[in-house]
XYZ file of C-alpha atoms in Angstrom:
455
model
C 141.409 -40.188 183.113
C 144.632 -41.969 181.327
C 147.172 -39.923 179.825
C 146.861 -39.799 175.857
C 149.665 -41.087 174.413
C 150.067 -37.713 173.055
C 151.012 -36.571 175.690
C 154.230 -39.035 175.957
C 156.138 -37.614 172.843
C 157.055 -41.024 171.275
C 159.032 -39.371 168.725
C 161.276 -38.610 171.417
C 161.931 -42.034 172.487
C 164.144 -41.773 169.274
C 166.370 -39.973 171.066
C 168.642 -42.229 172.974
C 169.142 -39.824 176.121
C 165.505 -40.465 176.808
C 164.361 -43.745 175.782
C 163.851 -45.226 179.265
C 162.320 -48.459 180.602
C 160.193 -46.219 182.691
C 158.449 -44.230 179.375
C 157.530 -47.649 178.154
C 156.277 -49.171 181.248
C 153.824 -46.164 181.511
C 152.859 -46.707 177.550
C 152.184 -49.675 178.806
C 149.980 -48.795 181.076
C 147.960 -46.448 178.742
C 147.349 -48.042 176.251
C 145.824 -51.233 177.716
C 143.665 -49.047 179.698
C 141.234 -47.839 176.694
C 140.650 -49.013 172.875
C 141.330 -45.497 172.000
C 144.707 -45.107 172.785
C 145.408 -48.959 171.716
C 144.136 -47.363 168.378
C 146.805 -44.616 168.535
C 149.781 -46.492 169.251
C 148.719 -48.945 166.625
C 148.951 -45.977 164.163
C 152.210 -44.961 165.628
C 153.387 -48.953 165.053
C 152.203 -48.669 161.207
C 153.903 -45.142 160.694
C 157.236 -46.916 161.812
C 156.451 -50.278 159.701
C 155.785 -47.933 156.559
C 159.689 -45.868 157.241
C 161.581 -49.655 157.822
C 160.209 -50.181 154.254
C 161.610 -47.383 153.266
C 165.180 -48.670 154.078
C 165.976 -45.832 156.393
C 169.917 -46.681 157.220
C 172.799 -45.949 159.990
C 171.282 -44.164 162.765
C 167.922 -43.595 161.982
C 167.401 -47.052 160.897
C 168.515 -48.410 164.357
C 166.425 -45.715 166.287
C 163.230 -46.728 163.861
C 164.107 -50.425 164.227
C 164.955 -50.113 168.034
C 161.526 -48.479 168.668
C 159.571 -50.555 166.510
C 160.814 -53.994 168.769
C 159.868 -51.861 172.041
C 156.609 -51.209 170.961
C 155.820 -54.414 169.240
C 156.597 -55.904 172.685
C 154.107 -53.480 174.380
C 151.408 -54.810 172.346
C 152.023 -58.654 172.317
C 153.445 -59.615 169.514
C 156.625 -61.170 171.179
C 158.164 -63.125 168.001
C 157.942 -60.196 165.545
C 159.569 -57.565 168.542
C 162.298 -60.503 169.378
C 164.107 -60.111 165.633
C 164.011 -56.118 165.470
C 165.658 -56.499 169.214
C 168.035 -58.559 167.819
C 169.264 -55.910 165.349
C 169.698 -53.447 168.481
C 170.859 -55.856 170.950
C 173.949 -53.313 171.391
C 171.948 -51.072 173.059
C 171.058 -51.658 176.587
C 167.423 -50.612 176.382
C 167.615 -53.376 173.433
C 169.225 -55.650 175.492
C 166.862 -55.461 178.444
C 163.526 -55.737 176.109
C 165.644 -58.564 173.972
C 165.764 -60.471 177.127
C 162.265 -59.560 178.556
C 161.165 -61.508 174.363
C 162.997 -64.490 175.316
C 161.766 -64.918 178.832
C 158.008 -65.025 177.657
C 159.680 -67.385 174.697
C 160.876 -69.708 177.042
C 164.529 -69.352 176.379
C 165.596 -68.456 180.136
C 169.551 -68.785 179.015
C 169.594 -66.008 176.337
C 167.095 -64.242 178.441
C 169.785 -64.191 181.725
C 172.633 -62.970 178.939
C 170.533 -59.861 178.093
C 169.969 -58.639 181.521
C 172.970 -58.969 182.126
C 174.058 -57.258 179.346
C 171.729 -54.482 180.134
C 172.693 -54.461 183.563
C 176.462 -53.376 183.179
C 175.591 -50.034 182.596
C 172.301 -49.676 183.970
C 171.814 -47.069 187.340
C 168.653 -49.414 188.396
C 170.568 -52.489 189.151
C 167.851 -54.189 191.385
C 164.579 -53.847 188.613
C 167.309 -55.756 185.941
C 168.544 -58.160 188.990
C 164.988 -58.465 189.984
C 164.306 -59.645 186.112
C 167.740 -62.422 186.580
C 166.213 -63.373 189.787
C 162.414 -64.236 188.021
C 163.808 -65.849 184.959
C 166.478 -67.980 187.049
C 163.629 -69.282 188.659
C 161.448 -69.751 185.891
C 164.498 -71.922 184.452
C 164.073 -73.874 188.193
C 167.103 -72.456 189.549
C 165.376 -71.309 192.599
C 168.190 -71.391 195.027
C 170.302 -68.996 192.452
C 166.807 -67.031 192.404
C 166.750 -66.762 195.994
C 170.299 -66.046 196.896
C 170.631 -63.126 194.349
C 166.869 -61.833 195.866
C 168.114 -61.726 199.226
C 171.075 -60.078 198.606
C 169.144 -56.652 198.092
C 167.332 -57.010 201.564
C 169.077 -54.394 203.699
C 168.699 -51.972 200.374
C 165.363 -52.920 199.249
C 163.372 -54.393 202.084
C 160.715 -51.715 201.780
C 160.742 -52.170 197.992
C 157.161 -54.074 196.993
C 158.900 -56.171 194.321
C 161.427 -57.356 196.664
C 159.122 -58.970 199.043
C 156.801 -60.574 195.734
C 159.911 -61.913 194.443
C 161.366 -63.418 197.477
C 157.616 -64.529 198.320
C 157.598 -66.079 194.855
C 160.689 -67.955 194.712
C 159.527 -69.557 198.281
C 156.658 -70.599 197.174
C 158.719 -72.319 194.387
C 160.918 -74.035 196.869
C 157.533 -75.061 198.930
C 157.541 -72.751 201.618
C 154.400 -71.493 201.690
C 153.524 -69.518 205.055
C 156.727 -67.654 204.235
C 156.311 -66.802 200.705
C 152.249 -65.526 201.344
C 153.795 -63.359 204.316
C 156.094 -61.642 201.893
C 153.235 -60.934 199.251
C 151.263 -59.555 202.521
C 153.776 -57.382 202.995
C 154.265 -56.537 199.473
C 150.586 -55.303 199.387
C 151.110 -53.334 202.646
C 153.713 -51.097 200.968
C 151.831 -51.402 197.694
C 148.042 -52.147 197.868
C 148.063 -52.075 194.007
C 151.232 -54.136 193.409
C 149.510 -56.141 190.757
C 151.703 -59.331 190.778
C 151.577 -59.912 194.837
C 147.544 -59.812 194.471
C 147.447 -62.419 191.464
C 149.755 -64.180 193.585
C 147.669 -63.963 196.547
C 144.390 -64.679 194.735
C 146.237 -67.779 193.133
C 147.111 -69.452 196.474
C 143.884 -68.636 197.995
C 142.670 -70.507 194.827
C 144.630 -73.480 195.690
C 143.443 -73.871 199.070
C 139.750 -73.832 197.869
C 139.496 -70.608 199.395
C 137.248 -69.204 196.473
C 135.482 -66.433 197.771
C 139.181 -64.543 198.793
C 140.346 -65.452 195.915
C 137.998 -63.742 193.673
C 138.774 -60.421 195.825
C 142.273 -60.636 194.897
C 141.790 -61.639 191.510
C 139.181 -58.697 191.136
C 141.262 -56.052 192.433
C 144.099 -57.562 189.920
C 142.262 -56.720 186.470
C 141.454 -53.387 187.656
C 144.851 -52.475 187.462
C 146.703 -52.007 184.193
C 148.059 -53.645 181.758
C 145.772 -56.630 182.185
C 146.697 -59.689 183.891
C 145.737 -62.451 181.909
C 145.808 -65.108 183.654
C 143.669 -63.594 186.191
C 140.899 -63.151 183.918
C 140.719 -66.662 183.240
C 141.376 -67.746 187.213
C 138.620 -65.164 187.581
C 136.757 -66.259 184.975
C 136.689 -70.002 185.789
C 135.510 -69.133 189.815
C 132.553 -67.125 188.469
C 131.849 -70.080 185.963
C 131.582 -72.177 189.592
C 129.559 -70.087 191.403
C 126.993 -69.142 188.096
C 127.623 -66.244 187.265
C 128.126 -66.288 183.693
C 127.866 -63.605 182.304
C 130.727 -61.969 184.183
C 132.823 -65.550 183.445
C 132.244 -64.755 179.718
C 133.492 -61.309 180.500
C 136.801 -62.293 181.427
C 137.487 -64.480 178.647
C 136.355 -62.466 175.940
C 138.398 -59.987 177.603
C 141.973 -62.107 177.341
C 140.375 -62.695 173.617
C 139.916 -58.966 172.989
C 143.918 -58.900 173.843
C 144.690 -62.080 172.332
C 141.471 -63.244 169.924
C 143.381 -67.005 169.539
C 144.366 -67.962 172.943
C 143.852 -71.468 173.006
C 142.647 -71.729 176.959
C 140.490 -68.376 176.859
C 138.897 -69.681 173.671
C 137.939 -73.044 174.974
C 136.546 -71.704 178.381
C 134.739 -68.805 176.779
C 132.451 -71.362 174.672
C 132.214 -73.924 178.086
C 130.618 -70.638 179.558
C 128.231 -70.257 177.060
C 126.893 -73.996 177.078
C 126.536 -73.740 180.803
C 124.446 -70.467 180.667
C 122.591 -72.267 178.100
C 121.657 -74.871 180.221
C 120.468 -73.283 182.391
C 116.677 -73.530 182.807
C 114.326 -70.408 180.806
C 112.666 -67.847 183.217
C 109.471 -67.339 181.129
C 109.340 -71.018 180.416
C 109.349 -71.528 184.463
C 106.665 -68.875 185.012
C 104.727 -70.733 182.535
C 105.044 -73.901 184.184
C 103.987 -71.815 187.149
C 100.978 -70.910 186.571
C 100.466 -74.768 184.884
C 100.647 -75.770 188.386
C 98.222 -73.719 190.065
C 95.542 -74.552 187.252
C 96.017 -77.705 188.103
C 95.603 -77.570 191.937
C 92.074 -75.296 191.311
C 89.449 -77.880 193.229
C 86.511 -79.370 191.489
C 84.473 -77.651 193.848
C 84.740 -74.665 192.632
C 82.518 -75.626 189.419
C 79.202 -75.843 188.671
C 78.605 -79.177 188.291
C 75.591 -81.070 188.677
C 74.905 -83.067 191.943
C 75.376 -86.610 190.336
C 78.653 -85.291 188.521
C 79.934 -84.201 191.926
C 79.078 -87.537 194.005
C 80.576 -89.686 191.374
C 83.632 -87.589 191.460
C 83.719 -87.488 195.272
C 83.317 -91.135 195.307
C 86.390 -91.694 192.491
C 88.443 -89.648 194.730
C 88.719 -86.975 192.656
C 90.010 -83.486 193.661
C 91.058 -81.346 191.595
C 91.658 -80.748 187.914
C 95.169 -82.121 188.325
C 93.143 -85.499 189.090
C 90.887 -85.104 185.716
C 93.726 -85.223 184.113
C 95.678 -88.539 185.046
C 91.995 -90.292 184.577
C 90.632 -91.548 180.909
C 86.855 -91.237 179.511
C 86.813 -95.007 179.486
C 87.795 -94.888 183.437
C 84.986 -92.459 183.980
C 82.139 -93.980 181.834
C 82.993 -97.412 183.838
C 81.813 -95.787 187.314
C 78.308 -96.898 188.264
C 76.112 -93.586 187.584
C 78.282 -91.910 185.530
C 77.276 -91.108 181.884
C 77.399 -89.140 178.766
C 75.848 -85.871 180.483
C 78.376 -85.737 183.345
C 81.260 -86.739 180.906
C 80.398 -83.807 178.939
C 80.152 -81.376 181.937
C 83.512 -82.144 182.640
C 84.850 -81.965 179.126
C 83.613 -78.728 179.263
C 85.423 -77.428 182.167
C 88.769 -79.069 181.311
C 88.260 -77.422 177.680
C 88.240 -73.893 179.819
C 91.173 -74.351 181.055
C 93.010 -75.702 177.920
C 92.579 -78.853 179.694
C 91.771 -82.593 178.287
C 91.402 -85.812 180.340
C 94.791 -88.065 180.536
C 96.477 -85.397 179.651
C 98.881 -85.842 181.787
C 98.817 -89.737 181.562
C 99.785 -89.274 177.707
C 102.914 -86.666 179.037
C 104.155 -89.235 181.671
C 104.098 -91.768 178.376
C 105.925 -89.540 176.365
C 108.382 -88.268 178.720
C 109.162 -91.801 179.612
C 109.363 -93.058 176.460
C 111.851 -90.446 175.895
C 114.112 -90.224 179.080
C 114.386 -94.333 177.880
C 115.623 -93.488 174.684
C 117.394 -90.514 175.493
C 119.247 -92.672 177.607
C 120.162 -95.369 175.579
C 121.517 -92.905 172.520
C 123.555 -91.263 175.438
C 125.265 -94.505 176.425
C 125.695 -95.735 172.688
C 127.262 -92.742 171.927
C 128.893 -90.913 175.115
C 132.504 -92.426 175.156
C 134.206 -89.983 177.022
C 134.462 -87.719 180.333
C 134.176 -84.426 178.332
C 131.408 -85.198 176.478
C 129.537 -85.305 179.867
C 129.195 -81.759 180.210
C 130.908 -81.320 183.465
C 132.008 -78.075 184.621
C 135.410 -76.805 183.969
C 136.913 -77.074 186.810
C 135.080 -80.776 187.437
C 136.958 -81.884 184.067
C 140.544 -80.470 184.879
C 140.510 -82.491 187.623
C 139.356 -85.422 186.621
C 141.796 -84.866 183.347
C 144.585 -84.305 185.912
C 143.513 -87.758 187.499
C 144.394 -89.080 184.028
C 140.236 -90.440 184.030
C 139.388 -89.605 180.093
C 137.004 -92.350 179.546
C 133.085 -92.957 180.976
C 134.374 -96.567 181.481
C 137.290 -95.791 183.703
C 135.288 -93.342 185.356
C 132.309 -96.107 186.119
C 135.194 -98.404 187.515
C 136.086 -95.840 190.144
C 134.610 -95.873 193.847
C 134.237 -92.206 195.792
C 137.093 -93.381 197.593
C 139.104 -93.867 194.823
C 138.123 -90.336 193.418
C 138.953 -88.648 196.734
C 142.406 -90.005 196.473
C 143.178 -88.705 193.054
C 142.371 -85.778 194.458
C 138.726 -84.913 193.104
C 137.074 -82.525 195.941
C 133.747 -83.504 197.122
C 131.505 -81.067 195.465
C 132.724 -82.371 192.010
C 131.937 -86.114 193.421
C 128.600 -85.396 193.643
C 128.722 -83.161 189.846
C 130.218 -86.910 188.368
C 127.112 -88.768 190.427
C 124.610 -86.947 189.175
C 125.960 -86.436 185.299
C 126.717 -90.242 185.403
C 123.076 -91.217 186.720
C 121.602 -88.791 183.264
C 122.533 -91.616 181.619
C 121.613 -94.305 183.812
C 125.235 -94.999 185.027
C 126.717 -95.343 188.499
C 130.003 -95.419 190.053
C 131.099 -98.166 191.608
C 129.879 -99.231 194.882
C 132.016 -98.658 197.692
C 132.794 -96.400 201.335
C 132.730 -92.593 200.572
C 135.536 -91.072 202.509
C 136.311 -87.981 201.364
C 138.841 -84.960 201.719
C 140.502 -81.592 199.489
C 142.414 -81.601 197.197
C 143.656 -78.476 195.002
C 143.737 -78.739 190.825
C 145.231 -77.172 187.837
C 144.546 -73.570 187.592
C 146.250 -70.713 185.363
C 149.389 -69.650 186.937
């Protein structure tokens, strides 16, 4: 049961002497773990909108405005906390959430010059040099990253975040083996040390490893706050494997946090149109029991004894047969007249049957697929209009293939090589052949090859 945020006084964190980076982590925490106490602190944010109007000065006006930036922070809104930081940038706990604004803005340089500002004074040197060492990376000054990291080895080499950002920074510099035995060990100390399973889950990912991933990626978003880009990694393998209901889960989770996220929004309604395409369970029961109407034997009638020789001798079956044959076709066998024609109108009528029936569906459905066809190759211009599944058109979008006609003018060879895996080979084959296209002719070689996923 989470902690009300009653129960952390937030009128407190007023008070300078305990305003603390660990308070607000554990906010955090709470109030991304239920709608309820989301509710509460967005009370609490409103209350301390309404006194800023107010034009609460000196003191009080820097505690309202420093608290109002934290907390704005905590729930997402990163511009809006960044320019009531700004105003409190004097104070270290200001600082430090100043500089956490601008490294989720992109702006690594003034992000660096708040830690460090922070830092001076602060007894928890490694958490704020941890913080340098992420955002000097994120910059791509991983050798800076890694050199400050390893300094704290001999003092923090049983320390979880040491090991997922020394494991991060090598994967940065390509070192792979190295940097997923550090997030191993990370877990080891910490089984719950969310970053070192997204991670985890994230390389797995990459190596086509889906099944692990998933694991890591589902013990992730059990753990708060929310990792979003784990619910759309997440998301995006269940899409794969079908299951799409829990795909649509994760995005409209990300959109519950953030209802325009650009990636979440466009994934959530790719979800959707998949599940939709997927074939109805009633209507397949239905065709079901078509079938086995069908396949019920003319023997099993009572028919007269000419009506049976004459359908012996035509070869015919079972009602399934009746139905590809015309009255015309039966009236022109020798023997066969009105009397029998009407016996077997009879029994087709039982059955909600008619003869060529199924001739006139075989017209129809060709007549259709034909023009179905040629609309879809007047009008289909481009790869996403195909349908393909998401991860099918990232890669193919990576390849820099947009258009059906560059696509056409590729071999499976030539796919393989700009890295499109096997499996989605096959998805472009068959999506290209609904509408009576091909790829080109050639050998079909093929390997792995990763693609773009959320990082």
């Amino acid at each position: 049961m989470p902690t009300a945020i009653a129960d952390v006084d937030l009128d407190k964190l007023l008070e300078a002497e305990t305003l603390s980076r660990e308070t607000v982590t554990h906010i955090k925490e709470q109030v991304y773990s239920s709608p309820e106490l989301r509710e509460e602190l967005d009370e609490k944010i409103a209350a301390l909108r309404g006194s800023i109007k107010k034009g609460h000065e000196g003191q009080e006006g820097k505690d309202i405005t420093l608290l109002l930036g934290i907390l704005t922070w905590v729930i997402g809104n990163i511009k809006e906390a960044s320019e009531f930081l700004k105003e409190v940038k004097t104070r270290k706990i200001g600082a430090y959430y100043l500089g956490k604004c601008y490294q989720e803005l992109g702006d690594y340089n003034q992000a660096v010059e708040c830690f460090e500002r922070a830092k001076k004074t602060d007894t928890e040197e490694f958490d704020i040099c941890m913080d340098i060492a992420e955002t000097k990376r994120l910059a791509g000054k991983n050798e800076d990253a890694l050199k400050l990291i390893k300094s704290f080895s001999q003092s923090h080499g049983n320390n979880p975040e040491f090991h997922y950002q020394l494991g991060h920074c090598l994967d940065a510099l390509g070192e792979y083996d190295d940097a997923f035995n550090h997030y191993e060990q990370s877990l080891r100390i910490d089984p719950n040390h969310q970053k070192s399973l997204f991670r985890m889950g994230f390389n797995y990912d990459l190596n086509g490893e889906d099944e692990k991933a998933i694991e890591c990626y589902e013990q992730c978003i059990d753990l708060y706050p929310h990792h979003k880009n784990a619910f759309i990694n997440l998301g995006i393998l269940y899409e794969d494997k079908g299951n799409f209901d829990d795909a649509i889960y994760c995005f409209e989770t990300v959109l519950d946090a953030e209802p325009n996220d650009p990636r979440a929004l466009l994934f959530l309604k790719d979800a959707k149109a998949s599940m939709n395409m997927y074939y109805d369970e009633e209507i397949s029961k239905k065709q079901g029991k078509e079938s086995e109407v069908l396949n019920i034997p003319i023997s099993d009638f009572e028919l007269s004894v000419r009506s049976k020789n004459c359908l012996e001798k035509m070869n015919i079956r079972t009602l399934r047969d009746l139905t590809r044959i015309t009255e015309i076709d039966l009236l022109s066998f020798k023997n066969f007249g009105e009397t029998s024609l009407n016996e077997i109108k009879a029994i087709l009528s039982q059955k909600g049957l008619h003869l060529g029936q199924a001739l006139e569906s075989d017209h129809e459905t060709e007549i259709f697929r034909n023009k179905n066809a040629e609309k879809k190759n007047e009008t289909v211009k481009t790869v996403d209009e195909l349908g393909f599944s998401t991860r099918c058109r990232n890669a193919l979008s990576k390849a820099g293939v947009e258009a059906i006609k560059d696509l056409t003018e590729k071999t499976e060879l030539e796919l393989d090589q700009l890295g499109i895996k096997p499996n989605y080979i096959d998805e472009i084959r068959d999506k290209l052949s609904e509408i009576g296209l091909i790829l080109k002719t050639a050998g079909n070689d093929t390997s792995s090859a990763d693609e773009s996923i959320t990082e």
